[in-house]
Short mmCIF file of C-alpha atoms in Angstrom, two decimals:
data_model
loop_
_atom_site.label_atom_id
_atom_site.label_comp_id
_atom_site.label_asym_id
_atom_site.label_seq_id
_atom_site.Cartn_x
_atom_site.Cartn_y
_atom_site.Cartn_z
CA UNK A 1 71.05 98.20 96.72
CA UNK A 2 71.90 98.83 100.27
CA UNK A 3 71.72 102.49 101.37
CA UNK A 4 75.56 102.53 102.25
CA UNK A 5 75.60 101.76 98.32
CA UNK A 6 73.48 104.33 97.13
CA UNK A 7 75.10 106.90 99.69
CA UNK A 8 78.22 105.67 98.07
CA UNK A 9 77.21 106.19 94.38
CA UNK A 10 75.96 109.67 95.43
CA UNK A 11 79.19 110.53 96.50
CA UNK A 12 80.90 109.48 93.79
CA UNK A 13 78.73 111.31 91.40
CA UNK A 14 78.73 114.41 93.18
CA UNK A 15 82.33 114.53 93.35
CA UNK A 16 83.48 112.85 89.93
CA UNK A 17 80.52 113.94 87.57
CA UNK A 18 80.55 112.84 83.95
CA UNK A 19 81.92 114.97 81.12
CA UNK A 20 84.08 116.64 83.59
CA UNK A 21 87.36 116.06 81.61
CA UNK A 22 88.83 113.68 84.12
CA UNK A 23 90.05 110.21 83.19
CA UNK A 24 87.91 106.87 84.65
CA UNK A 25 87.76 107.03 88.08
CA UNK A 26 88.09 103.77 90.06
CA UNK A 27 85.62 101.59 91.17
CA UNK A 28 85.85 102.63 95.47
CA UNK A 29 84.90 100.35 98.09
CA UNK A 30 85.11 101.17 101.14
CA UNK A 31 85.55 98.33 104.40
CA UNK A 32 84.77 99.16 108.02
CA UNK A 33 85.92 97.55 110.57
CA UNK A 34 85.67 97.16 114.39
CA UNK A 35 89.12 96.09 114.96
CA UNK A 36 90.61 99.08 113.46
CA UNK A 37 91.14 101.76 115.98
CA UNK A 38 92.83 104.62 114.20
CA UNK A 39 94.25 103.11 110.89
CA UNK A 40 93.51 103.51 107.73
CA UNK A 41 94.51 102.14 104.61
CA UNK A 42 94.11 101.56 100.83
CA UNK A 43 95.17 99.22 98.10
CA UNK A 44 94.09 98.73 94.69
CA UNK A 45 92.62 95.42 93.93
CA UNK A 46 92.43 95.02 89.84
CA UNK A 47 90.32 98.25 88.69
CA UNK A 48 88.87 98.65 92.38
CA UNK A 49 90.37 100.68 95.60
CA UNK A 50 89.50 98.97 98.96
CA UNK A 51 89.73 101.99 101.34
CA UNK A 52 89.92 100.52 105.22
CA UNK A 53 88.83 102.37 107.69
CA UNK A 54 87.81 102.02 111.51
CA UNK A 55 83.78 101.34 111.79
CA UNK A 56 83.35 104.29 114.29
CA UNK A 57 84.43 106.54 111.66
CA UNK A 58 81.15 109.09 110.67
CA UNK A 59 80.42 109.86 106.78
CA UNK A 60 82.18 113.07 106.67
CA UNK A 61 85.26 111.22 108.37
CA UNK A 62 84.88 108.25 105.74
CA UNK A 63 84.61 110.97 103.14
CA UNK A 64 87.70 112.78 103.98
CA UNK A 65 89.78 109.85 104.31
CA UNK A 66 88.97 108.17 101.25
CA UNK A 67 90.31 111.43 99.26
CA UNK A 68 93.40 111.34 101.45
CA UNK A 69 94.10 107.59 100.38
CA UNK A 70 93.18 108.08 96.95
CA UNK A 71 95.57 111.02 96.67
CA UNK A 72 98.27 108.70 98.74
CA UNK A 73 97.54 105.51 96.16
CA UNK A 74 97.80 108.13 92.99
CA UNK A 75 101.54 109.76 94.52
CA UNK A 76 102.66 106.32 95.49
CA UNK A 77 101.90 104.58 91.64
CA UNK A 78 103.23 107.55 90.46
CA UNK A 79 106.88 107.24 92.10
CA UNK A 80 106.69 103.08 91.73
CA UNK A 81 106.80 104.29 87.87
CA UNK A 82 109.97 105.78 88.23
CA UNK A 83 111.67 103.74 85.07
CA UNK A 84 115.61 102.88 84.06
CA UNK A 85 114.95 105.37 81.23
CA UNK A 86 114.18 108.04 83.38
CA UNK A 87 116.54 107.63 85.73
CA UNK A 88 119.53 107.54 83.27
CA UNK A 89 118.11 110.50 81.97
CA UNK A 90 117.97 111.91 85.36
CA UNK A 91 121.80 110.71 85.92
CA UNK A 92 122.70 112.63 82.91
CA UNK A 93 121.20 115.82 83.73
CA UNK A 94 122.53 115.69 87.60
CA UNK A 95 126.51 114.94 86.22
CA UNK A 96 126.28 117.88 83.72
CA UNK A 97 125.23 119.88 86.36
CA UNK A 98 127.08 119.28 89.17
CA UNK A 99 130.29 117.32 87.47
CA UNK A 100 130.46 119.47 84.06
CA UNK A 101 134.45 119.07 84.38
CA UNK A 102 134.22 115.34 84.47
CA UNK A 103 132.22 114.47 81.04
CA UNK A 104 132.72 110.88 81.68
CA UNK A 105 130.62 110.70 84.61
CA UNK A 106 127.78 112.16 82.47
CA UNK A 107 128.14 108.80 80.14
CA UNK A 108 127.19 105.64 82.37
CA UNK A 109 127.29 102.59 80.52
CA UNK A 110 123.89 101.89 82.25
CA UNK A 111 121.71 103.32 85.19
CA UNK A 112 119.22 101.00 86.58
CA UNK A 113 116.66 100.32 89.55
CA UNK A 114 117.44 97.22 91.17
CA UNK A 115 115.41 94.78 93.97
CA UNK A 116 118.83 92.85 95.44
CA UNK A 117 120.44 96.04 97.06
CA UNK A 118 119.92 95.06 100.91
CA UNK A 119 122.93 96.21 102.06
CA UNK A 120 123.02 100.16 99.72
CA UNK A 121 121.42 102.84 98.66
CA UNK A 122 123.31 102.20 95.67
CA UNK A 123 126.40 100.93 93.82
CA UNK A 124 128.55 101.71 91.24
CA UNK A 125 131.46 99.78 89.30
CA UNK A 126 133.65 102.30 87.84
CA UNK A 127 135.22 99.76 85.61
CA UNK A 128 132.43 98.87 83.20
CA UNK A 129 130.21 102.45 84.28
CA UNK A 130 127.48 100.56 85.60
CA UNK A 131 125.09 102.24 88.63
CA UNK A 132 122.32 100.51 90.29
CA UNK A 133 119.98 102.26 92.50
CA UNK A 134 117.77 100.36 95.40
CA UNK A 135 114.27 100.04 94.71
CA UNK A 136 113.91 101.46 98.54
CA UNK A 137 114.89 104.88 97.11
CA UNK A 138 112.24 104.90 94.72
CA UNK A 139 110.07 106.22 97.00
CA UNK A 140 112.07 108.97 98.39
CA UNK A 141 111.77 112.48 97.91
CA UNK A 142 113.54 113.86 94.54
CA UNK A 143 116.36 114.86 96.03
CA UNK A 144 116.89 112.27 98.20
CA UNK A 145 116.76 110.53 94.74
CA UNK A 146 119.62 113.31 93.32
CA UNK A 147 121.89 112.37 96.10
CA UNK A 148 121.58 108.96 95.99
CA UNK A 149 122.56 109.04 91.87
CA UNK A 150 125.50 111.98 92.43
CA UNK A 151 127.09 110.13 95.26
CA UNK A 152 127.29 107.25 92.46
CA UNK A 153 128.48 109.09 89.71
CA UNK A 154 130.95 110.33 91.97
CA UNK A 155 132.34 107.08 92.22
CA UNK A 156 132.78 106.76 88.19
CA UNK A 157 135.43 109.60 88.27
CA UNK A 158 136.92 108.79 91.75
CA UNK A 159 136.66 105.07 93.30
CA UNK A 160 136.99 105.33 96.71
CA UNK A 161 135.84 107.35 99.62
CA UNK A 162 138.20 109.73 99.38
CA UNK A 163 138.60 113.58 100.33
CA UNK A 164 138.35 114.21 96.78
CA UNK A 165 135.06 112.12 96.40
CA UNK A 166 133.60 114.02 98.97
CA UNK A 167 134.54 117.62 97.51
CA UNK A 168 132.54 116.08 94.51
CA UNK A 169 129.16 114.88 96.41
CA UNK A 170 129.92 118.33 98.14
CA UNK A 171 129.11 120.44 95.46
CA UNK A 172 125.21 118.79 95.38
CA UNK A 173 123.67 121.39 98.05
CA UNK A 174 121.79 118.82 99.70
CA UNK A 175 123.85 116.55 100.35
CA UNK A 176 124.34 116.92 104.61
CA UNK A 177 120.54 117.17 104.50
CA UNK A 178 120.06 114.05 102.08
CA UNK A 179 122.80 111.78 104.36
CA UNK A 180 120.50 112.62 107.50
CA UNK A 181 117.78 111.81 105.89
CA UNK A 182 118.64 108.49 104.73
CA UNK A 183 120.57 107.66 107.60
CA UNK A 184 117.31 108.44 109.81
CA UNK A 185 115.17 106.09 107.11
CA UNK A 186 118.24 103.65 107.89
CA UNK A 187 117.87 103.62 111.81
CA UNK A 188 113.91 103.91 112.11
CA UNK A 189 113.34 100.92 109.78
CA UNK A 190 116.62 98.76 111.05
CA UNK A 191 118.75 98.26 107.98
CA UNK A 192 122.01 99.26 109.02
CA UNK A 193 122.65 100.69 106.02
CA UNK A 194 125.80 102.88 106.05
CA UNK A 195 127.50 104.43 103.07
#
């Protein structure tokens, strides 16, 4: 075994020892390189993480930046796991909250993530009570999230972009602050996404 492998295994030991309480811990490799400048990244590749960092970086450097991406890889799986069920349930609790005097809006036929929203945040057809959600909010803060779902349910009690629509998203106390937000996510990545 090469002594980057045993350092490695040390490591790993030291900070994940057995009988700790912890669940498996992944299988780390980490991949220097001498084009990489300042970047680093990580992926998960079956039941390994490939950590990749810039060759120049020193051991306490490659230490402290494989805990930063394994942190990053853990809070990003966690949000892509975001499910339909959860989100209606999240719909639900969001309308009784912030629409109690529309109970309809509380009862969506169906609440879903969807992958062919290039265009929206998200949609709504009052007609058969059906919301769909981009998969680009997914990632988002929670209350990005909140806004994204009350703006919709909105839309089951009134249609159209009205003043009255408005008063409803209104009463969400984010909302100013969860419009910026996506409107600067809209302009730094090019979408043109508008509501």
């Amino acid at each position: 075994m090469r002594r980057d492998g045993r350092l490695r295994l040390a490591f790993l030991r030291e900070r994940y020892p057995r009988g700790a309480g912890m669940t498996r811990k992944p299988v780390i490799e980490v991949r220097r390189s001498k084009r990489r400048r300042r970047t680093v990244s990580a992926y998960r590749d079956g039941e390994r993480v490939v950590v990749l960092i810039p060759a120049q970086f020193s051991r306490a450097e490659e230490r402290e930046w494989v805990d930063r991406m394994l942190e990053r890889l853990a809070a990003r799986e966690q949000r892509a796991r975001r499910t339909d069920v959860e989100l209606t349930a999240r719909a639900q609790r969001l309308a009784a909250r912030y629409l109690p005097d529309h109970p309809a809006a509380a009862r969506p036929a169906s609440v879903r993530w969807v992958q062919n929203q290039n265009g929206r945040w998200g949609s709504c057809t009052p007609d058969d009570g059906t919301i769909r959600i981009s998969h680009r909010v997914q990632e988002m803060p929670d209350w990005v999230i909140d806004y994204v779902l009350l703006h919709e349910l909105s839309h089951l009690v009134i249609p159209s972009h009205s003043g009255a629509f408005w008063a409803l998203v209104a009463r969400y106390p984010k909302a100013e602050r969860a419009r910026g937000y996506l409107e600067g996510v809209s302009a730094a990545a090019g979408l043109g996404i508008t509501e």
